[in-house]
Short mmCIF file of C-alpha atoms in Angstrom, two decimals:
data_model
loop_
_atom_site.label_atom_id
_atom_site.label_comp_id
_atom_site.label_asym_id
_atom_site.label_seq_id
_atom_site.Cartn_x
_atom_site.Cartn_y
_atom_site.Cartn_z
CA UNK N 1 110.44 -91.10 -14.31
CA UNK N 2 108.39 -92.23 -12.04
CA UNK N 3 105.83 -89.51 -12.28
CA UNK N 4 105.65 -91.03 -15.97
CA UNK N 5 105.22 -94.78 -15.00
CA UNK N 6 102.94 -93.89 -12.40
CA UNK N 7 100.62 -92.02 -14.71
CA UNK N 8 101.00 -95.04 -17.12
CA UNK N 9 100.60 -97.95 -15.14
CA UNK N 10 98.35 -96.41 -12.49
CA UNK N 11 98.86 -95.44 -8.34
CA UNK N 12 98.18 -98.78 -7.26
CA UNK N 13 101.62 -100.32 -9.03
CA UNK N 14 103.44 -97.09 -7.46
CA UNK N 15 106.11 -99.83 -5.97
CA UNK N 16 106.35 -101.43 -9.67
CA UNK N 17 107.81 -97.66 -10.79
CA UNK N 18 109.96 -97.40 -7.67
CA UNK N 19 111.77 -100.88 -8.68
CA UNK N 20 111.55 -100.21 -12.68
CA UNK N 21 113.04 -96.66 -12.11
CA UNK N 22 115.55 -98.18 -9.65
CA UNK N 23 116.22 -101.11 -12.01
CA UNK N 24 117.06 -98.73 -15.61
CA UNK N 25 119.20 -96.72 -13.61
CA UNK N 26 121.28 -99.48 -12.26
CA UNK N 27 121.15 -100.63 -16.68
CA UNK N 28 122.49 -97.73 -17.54
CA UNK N 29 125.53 -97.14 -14.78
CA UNK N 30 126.30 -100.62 -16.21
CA UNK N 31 125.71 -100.19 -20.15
CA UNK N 32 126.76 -96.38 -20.55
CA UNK N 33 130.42 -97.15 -19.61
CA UNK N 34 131.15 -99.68 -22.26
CA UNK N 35 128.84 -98.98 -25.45
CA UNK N 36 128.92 -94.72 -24.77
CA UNK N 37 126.32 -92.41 -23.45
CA UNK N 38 123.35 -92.26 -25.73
CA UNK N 39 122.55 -89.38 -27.61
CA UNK N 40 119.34 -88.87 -25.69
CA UNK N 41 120.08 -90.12 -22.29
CA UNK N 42 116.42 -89.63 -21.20
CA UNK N 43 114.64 -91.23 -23.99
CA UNK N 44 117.10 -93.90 -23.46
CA UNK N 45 116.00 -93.98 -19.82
CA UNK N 46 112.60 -93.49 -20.22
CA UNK N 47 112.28 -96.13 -23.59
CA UNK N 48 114.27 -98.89 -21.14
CA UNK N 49 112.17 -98.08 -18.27
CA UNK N 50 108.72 -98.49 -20.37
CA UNK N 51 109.84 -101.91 -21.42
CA UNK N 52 111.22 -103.31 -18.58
CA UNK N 53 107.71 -101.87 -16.88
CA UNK N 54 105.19 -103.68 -19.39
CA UNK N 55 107.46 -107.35 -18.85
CA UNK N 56 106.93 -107.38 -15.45
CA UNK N 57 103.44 -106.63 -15.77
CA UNK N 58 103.22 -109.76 -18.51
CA UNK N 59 104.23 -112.01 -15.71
CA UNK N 60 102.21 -110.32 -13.08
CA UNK N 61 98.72 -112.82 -12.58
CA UNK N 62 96.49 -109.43 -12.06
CA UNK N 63 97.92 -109.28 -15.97
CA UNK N 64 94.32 -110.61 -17.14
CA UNK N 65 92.64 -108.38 -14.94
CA UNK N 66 94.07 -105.46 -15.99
CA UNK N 67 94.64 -106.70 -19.64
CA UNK N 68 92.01 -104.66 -21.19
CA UNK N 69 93.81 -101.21 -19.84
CA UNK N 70 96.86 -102.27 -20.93
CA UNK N 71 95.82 -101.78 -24.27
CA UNK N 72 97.08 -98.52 -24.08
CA UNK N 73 100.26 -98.94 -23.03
CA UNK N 74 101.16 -101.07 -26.00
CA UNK N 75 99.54 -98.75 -28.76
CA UNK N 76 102.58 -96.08 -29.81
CA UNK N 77 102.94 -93.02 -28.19
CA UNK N 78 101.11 -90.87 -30.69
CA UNK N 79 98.12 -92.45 -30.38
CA UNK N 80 98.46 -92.21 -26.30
CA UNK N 81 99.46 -89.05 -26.35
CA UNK N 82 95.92 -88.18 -28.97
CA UNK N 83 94.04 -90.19 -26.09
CA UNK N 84 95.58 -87.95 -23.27
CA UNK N 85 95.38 -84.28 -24.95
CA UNK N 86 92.03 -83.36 -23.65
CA UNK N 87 93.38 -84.25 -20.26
CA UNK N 88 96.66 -82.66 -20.64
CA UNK N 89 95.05 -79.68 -21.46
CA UNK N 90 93.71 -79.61 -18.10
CA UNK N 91 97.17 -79.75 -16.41
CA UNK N 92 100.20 -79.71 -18.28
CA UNK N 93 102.90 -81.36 -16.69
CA UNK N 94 102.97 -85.09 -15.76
CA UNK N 95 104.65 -84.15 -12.11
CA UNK N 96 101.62 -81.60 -11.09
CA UNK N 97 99.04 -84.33 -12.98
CA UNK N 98 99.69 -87.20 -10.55
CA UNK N 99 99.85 -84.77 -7.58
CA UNK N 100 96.48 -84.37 -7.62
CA UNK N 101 95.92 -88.01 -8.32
CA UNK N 102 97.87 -89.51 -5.71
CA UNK N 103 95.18 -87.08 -3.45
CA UNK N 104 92.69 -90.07 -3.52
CA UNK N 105 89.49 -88.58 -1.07
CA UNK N 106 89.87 -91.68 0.64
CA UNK N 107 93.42 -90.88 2.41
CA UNK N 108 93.46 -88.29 4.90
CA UNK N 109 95.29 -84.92 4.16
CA UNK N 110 98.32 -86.07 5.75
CA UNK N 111 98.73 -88.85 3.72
CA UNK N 112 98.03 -87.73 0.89
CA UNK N 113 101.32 -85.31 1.45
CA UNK N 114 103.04 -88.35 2.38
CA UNK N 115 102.36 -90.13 -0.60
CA UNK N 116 103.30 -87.17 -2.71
CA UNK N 117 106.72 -86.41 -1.13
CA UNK N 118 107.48 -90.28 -1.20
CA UNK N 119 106.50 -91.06 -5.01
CA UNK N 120 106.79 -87.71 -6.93
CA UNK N 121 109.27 -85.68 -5.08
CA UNK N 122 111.35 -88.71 -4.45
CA UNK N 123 111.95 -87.81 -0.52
CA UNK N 124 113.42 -90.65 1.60
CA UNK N 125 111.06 -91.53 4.60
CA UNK N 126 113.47 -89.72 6.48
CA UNK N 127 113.28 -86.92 5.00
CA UNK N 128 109.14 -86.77 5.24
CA UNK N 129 109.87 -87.74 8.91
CA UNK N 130 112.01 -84.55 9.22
CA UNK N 131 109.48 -82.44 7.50
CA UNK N 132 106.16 -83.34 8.87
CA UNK N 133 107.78 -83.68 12.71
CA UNK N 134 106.71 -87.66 12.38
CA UNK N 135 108.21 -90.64 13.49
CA UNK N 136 109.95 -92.80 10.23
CA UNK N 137 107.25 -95.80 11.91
CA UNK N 138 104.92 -93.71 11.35
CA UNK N 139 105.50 -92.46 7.85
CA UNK N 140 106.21 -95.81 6.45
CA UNK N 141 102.41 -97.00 8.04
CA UNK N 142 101.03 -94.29 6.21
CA UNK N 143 102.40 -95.08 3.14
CA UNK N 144 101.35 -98.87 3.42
CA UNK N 145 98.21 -97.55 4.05
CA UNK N 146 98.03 -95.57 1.26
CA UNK N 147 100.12 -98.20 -1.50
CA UNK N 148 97.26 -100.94 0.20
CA UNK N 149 94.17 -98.68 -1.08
CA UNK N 150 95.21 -97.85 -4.06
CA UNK N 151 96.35 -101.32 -5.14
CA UNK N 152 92.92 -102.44 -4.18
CA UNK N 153 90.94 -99.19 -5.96
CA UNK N 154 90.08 -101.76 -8.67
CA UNK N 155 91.11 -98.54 -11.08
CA UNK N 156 94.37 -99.48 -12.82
CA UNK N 157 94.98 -96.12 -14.29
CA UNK N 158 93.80 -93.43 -12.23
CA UNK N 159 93.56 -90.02 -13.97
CA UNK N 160 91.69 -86.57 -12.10
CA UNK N 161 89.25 -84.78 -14.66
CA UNK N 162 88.56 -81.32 -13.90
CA UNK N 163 85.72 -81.53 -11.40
CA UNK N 164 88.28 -83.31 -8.61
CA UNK N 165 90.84 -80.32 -8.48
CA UNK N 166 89.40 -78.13 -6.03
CA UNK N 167 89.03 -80.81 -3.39
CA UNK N 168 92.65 -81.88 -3.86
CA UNK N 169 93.86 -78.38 -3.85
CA UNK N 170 95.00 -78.53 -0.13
CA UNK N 171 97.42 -81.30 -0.23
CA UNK N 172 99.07 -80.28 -3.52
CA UNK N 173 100.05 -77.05 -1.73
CA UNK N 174 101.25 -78.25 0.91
CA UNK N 175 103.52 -80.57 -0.74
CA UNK N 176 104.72 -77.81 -2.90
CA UNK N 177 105.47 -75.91 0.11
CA UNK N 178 107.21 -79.10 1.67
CA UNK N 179 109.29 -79.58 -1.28
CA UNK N 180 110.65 -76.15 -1.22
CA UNK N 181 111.04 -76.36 2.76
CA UNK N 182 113.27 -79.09 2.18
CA UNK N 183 115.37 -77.28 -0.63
CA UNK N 184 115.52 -74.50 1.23
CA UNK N 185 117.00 -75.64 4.16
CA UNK N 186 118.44 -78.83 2.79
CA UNK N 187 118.23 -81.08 5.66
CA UNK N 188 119.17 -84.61 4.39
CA UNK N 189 122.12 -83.15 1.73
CA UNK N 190 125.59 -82.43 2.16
CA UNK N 191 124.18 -79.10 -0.19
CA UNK N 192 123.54 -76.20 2.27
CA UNK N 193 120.47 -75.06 -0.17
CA UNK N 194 119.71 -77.29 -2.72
CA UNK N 195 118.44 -74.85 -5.54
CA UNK N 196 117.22 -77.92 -7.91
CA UNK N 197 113.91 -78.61 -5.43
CA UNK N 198 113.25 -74.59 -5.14
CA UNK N 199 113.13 -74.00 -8.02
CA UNK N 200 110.91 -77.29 -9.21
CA UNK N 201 108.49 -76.16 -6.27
CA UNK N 202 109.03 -72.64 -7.82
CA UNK N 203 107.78 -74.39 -11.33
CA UNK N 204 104.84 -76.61 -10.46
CA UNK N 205 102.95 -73.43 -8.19
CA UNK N 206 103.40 -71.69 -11.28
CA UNK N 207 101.67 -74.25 -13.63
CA UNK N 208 99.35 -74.32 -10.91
CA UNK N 209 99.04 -70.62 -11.13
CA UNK N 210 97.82 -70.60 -14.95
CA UNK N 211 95.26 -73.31 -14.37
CA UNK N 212 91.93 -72.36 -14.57
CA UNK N 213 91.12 -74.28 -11.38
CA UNK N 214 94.27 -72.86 -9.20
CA UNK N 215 94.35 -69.91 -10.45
CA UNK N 216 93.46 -68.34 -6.79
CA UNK N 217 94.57 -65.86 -4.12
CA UNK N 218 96.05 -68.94 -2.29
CA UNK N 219 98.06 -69.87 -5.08
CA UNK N 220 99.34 -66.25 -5.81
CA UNK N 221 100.37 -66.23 -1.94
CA UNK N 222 102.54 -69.57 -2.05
CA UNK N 223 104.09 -68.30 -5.16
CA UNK N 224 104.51 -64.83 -3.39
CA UNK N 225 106.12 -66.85 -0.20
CA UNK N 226 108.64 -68.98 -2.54
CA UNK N 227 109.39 -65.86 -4.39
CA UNK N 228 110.56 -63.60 -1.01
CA UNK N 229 112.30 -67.24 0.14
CA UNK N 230 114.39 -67.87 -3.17
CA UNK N 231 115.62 -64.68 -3.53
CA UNK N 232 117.29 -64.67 -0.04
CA UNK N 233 118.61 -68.63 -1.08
CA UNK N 234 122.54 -67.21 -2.21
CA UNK N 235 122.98 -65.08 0.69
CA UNK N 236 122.28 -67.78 3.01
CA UNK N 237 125.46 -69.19 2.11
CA UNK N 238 129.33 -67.99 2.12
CA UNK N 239 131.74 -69.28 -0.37
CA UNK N 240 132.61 -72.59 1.23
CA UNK N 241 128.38 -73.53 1.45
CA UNK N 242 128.38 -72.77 5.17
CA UNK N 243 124.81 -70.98 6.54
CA UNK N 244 125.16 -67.09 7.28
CA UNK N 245 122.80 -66.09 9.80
CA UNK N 246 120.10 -63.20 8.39
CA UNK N 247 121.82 -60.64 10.30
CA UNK N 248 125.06 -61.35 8.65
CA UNK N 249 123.37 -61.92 5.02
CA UNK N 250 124.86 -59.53 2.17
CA UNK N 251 121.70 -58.55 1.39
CA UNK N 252 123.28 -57.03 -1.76
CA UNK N 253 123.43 -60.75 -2.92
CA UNK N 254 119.50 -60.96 -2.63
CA UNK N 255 117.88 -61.56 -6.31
CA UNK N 256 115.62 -57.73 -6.47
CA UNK N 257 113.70 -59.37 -9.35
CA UNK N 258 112.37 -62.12 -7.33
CA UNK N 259 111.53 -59.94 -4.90
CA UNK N 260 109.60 -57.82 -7.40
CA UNK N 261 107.74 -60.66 -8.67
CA UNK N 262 106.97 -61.96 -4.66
CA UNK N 263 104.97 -58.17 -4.35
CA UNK N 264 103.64 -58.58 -7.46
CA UNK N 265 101.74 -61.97 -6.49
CA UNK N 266 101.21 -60.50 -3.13
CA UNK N 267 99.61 -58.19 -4.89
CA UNK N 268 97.60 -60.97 -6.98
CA UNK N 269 96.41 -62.74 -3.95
CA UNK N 270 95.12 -59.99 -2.05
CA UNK N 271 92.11 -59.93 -4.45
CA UNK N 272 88.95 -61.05 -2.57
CA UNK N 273 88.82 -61.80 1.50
CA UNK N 274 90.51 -64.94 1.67
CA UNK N 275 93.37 -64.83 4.05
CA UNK N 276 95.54 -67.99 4.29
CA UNK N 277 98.83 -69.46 6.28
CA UNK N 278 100.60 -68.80 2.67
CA UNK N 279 99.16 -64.96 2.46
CA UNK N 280 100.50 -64.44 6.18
CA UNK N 281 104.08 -66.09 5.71
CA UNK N 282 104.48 -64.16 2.33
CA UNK N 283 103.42 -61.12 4.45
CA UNK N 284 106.12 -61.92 7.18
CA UNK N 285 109.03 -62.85 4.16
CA UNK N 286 107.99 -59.46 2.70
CA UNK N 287 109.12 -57.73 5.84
CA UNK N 288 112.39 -59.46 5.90
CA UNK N 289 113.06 -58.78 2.25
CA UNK N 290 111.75 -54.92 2.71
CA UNK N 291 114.08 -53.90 4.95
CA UNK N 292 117.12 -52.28 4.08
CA UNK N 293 119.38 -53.40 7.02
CA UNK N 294 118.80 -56.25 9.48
CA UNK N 295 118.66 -53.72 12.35
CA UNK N 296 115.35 -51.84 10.16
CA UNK N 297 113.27 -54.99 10.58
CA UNK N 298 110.19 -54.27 11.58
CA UNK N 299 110.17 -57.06 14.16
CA UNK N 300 106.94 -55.56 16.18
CA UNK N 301 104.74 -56.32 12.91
CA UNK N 302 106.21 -59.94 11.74
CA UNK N 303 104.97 -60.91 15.80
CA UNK N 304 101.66 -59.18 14.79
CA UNK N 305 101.52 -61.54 11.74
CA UNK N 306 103.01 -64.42 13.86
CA UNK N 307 100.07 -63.79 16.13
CA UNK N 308 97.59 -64.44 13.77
CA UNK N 309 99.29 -67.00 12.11
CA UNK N 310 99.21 -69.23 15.28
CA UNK N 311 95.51 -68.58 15.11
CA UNK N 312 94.90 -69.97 12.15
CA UNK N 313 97.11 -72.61 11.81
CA UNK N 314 98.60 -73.63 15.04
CA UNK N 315 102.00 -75.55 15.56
CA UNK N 316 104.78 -76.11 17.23
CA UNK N 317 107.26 -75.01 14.40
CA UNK N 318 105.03 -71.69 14.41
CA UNK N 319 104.83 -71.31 17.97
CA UNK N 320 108.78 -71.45 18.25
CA UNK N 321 109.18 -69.08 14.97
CA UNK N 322 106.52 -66.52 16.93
CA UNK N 323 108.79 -66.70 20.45
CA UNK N 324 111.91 -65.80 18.07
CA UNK N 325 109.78 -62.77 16.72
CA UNK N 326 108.93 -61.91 19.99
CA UNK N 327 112.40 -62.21 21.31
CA UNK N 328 113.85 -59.81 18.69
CA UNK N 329 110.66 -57.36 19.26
CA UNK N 330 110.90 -57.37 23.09
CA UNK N 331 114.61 -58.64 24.46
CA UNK N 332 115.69 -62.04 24.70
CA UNK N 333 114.63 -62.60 28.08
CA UNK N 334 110.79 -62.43 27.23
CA UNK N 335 112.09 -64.87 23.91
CA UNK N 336 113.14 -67.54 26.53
CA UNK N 337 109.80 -66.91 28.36
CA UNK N 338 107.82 -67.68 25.40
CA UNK N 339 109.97 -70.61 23.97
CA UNK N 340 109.69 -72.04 27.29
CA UNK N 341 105.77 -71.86 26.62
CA UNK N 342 105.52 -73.84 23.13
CA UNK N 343 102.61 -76.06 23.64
CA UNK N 344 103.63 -80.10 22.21
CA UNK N 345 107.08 -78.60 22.51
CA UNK N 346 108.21 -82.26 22.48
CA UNK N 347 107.27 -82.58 18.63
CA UNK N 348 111.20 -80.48 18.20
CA UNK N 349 112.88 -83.03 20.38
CA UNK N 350 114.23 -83.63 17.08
CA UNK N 351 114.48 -80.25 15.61
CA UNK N 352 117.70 -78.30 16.31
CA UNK N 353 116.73 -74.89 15.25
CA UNK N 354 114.24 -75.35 18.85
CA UNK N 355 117.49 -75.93 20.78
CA UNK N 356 119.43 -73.13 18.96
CA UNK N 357 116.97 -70.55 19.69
CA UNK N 358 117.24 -70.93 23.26
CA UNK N 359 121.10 -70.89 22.97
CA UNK N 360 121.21 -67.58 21.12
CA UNK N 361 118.40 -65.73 23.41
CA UNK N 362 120.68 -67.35 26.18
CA UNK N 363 123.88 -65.25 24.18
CA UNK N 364 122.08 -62.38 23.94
CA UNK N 365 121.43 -62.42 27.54
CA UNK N 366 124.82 -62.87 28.41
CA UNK N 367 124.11 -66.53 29.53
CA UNK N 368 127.25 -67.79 27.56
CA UNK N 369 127.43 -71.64 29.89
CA UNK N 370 123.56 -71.72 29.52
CA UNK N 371 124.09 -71.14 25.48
CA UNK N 372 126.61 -73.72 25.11
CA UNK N 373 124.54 -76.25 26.54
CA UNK N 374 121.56 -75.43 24.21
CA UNK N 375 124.07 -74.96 21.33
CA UNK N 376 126.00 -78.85 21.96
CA UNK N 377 122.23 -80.22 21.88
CA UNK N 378 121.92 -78.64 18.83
CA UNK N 379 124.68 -80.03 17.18
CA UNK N 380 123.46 -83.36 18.59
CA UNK N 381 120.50 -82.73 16.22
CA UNK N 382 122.40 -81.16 13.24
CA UNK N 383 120.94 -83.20 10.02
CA UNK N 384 124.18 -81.86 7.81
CA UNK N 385 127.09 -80.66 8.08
CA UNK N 386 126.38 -77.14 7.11
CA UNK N 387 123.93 -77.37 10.64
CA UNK N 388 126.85 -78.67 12.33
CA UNK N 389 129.53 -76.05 11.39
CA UNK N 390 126.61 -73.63 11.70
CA UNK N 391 126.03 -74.37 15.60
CA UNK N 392 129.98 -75.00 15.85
CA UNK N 393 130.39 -71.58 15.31
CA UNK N 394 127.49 -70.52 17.71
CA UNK N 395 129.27 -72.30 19.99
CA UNK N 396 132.90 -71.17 19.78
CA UNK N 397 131.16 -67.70 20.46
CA UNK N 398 129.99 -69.08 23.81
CA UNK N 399 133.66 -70.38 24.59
CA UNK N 400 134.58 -66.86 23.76
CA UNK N 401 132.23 -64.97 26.04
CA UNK N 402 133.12 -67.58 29.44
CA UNK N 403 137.11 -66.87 28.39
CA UNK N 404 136.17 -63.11 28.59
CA UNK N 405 137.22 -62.32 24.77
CA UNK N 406 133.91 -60.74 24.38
#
C-alpha cells in the first residue's frame, strides 16, 4: 500500500503514506468487526486509503502548489492507468517501480538502500540497523536526509523513464539482497525464516530479470544466490522452528528444483566477463548445495572464493564468513587465528554469529570454558528466540564437555 500511495502522491509525501497506510488499517480493525469483512478486503483497503490520502492533501497549504498534478489523482482509475501504460510497460510491478525511484542520484548508495528498506520493504529502523551494521541514530539521519530532499525536489510525482535504470541498478540489488537477508535469517521475528520476504525478494529479481534493462549477468547471479539460499530455507528449521546447524540439515528436505533453477542462472550469468559479489556468493551457495554430505564440502574452494570475495568487496561480515571457511578447511585453531584478525571487527559488537564462531572453533578445539564464554555473549546478542535457543544449545554442549559427558 504504500508502494501504491507513494507512486501516486510522489517520494516527497513518503511520511503522508506511512500515516494514511497506518491510519486505514487502524479503520478497518475497527469497522471489519461490526459491519463484516468486505468482499475484497484490499480494494477496500486500498479505495479507503486513496481517499483518506487526497483529504489530507486538500488541507495541506502546498495543496495549490501541487494542485495542477493532482489532477490525476482525481480523474478515475482507467484513465490513470491509460496515462501510466507506457511506463508500466517499462517495469511491471508498482513495488520494483518505486525502487528505482526512491534511488534519487542525489542520495548516496547507502541511502538510497535505506530509503528502500524503510518505505517499500516496510523494515523497522531496527531492522536496517541490524542489516547494514549501523547505528538506529544513524539510520534515522539518513532517512531525514533523504524524506528532506525529496520533499524539497519541487517534483510531486516522481516517476524513472527508461534511461535512469542502469544508474539505479546498484541499490535496487542490494536491497533485494537485504530483503531476502532478513527473511532468511529472520532477525527481528519470532519466525525462524520468514518465507513471505524470500520469496517477494525471490519475485522482484525476477521481474527484474525479464526487463530489458536488468536483464544482466548480475541479475542472473542474485537470482542464482536466492535460488541455492531458498532451497536450503526448510531444513534450517526442525519441527518446533528452532535453527539446525548445516551439518545437522536433512539435506533430503532441500527443494532439488530450486537448486536446478540456481545452476541454471549460474549458468545465465556466466555469459560475458563480468564477475560480481552476487556471481561469487552464488558460486560459494553452489558448493554447499552440491555436496552430498556435509563432511563432502569442498571447504578448500568456498575459502578460494572467500578470498576473492574479500577482494572485491571487503567487510567485516565477509571477513568473519572467510575465517569460518578457513577454519573448516584448515582446523579450528588457524579459524580463531583469522577471526582474531577481522579488520573493523568492532562493526559485530552487535552481531552474535561473530561471537558464536569463536565459541564453536573454541569446541572444536576442546576449549569447552573458553566456548561458553563466547557462546553466553552470544546469547547476549540473540535478536530472537530461535538465536537464543540456538546458542542455548551450543552452550549446554560446553556444560557437557567441562562435566566430562563428552
Amino acid at each position: 500500500m504504500v508502494s501504491y500511495l507513494t507512486r501516486i502522491f510522489g517520494l516527497g509525501r513518503i511520511d503522508l503514506a506511512e500515516d494514511v497506510v497506518q491510519d486505514t488499517l487502524c479503520r478497518a480493525l475497527e469497522t471489519w468487526p461490526l459491519q463484516g469483512v468486505p468482499e475484497n478486503p484490499s480494494a477496500w483497503l486500498m479505495r479507503v486509503a486513496r481517499n483518506r490520502a487526497i483529504d489530507l492533501l486538500r488541507r495541506d497549504d502546498q495543496f495549490r502548489y501541487f494542485a495542477p498534478e493532482l489532477a490525476h489523482i482525481l480523474m478515475p482509475q482507467e484513465d490513470f492507468h491509460a496515462q501510466m501504460s507506457s511506463f508500466e510497460k517499462e517495469i511491471q510491478d508498482d513495488q520494483l517501480r518505486m525502487m528505482f525511484s526512491c534511488c534519487h542520484p542525489e542520495l548516496s548508495i547507502e541511502v538510497q538502500v535505506t530509503l528502500i528498506l524503510k518505505t517499500l520493504c516496510g523494515f523497522s529502523v531496527s531492522e536496517i540497523a541490524h542489516s547494514l551494521l549501523a547505528s538506529e541514530d544513524s539510520i534515522e539521519k539518513r532517512l531525514g536526509r533523504a524524506r528532506k530532499l525529496l520533499r524539497h525536489s519541487g517534483t510531486f510525482v516522481e516517476i524513472t523513464n527508461i534511461s535512469e535504470i542502469p544508474k539505479r541498478l546498484e541499490a535496487v540489488y542490494q536491497a533485494i539482497y537485504l530483503l531476502f537477508n532478513e527473511g532468511y535469517h529472520g532477525s527481528q521475528s519470532d519466525q525462524t525464516v520468514r518465507d513471505d520476504l524470500c520469496f517477494e525478494a525471490m519475485r522482484l529479481a525476477l521481474l527484474l530479470s525479464e526487463h530489458p534493462e536488468g536483464r544482466k549477468p548480475r541479475t542472473h547471479a542474485l537470482l542464482a544466490l536466492l535460488c541455492f539460499h531458498a532451497a536450503r530455507l526448510h531444513g534450517r528449521m526442525d519441527d518446533d522452528g528452532n535453527l539446525i546447524m548445516l551439518e545437522m540439515q536433512d539435506r533430503s528436505k532441500w527443494d532439488r528444483d530450486l537448486i536446478g533453477k540456481g545452476f541454471y542462472f549460474l549458468e545465465k550469468a556466466s555469459v560475458g566477463d563480468e564477475l560480481s559479489e552476487y556471481h561469487i556468493e552464488a558460486g560459494i551457495a553452489s558448493l554447499h548445495c552440491a555436496a552430498s554430505t556435509y563432511e563432502k564440502t569442498d571447504w578448500a574452494k568456498i575459502l578460494e572464493l572467500y578470498d576473492t570475495l574479500y577482494r572485491i568487496k571487503p567487510s567485516p561480515i565477509v571477513a568473519l564468513n572467510r575465517a569460518v571457511a578457513l577454519g573448516k578447511a584448515m582446523g579450528p585453531e588457524e579459524g580463531l587465528a583469522e577471526l582474531a584478525k577481522i579488520p573493523d571487527a568492532a562493526r559485530l559488537r552487535d552481531y552474535p554469529f561473530y561471537p558464536a564462531a569463536q565459541g564453536e572453533f573454541q569446541l572444536l578445539a576442546r576449549h569447552p570454558e573458553e566456548a561458553a564464554k563466547h557462546f553466553e555473549k552470544a546469547m547476549e546478542l540473540a535478536r530472537s528466540q530461535s538465536e537464543t535457543n540456538f546458542f542455548e544449545r551450543k552452550l549446554e554442549a560446553c556444560r557437557l564437555m567441562i562435566g566430562g559427558n563428552l
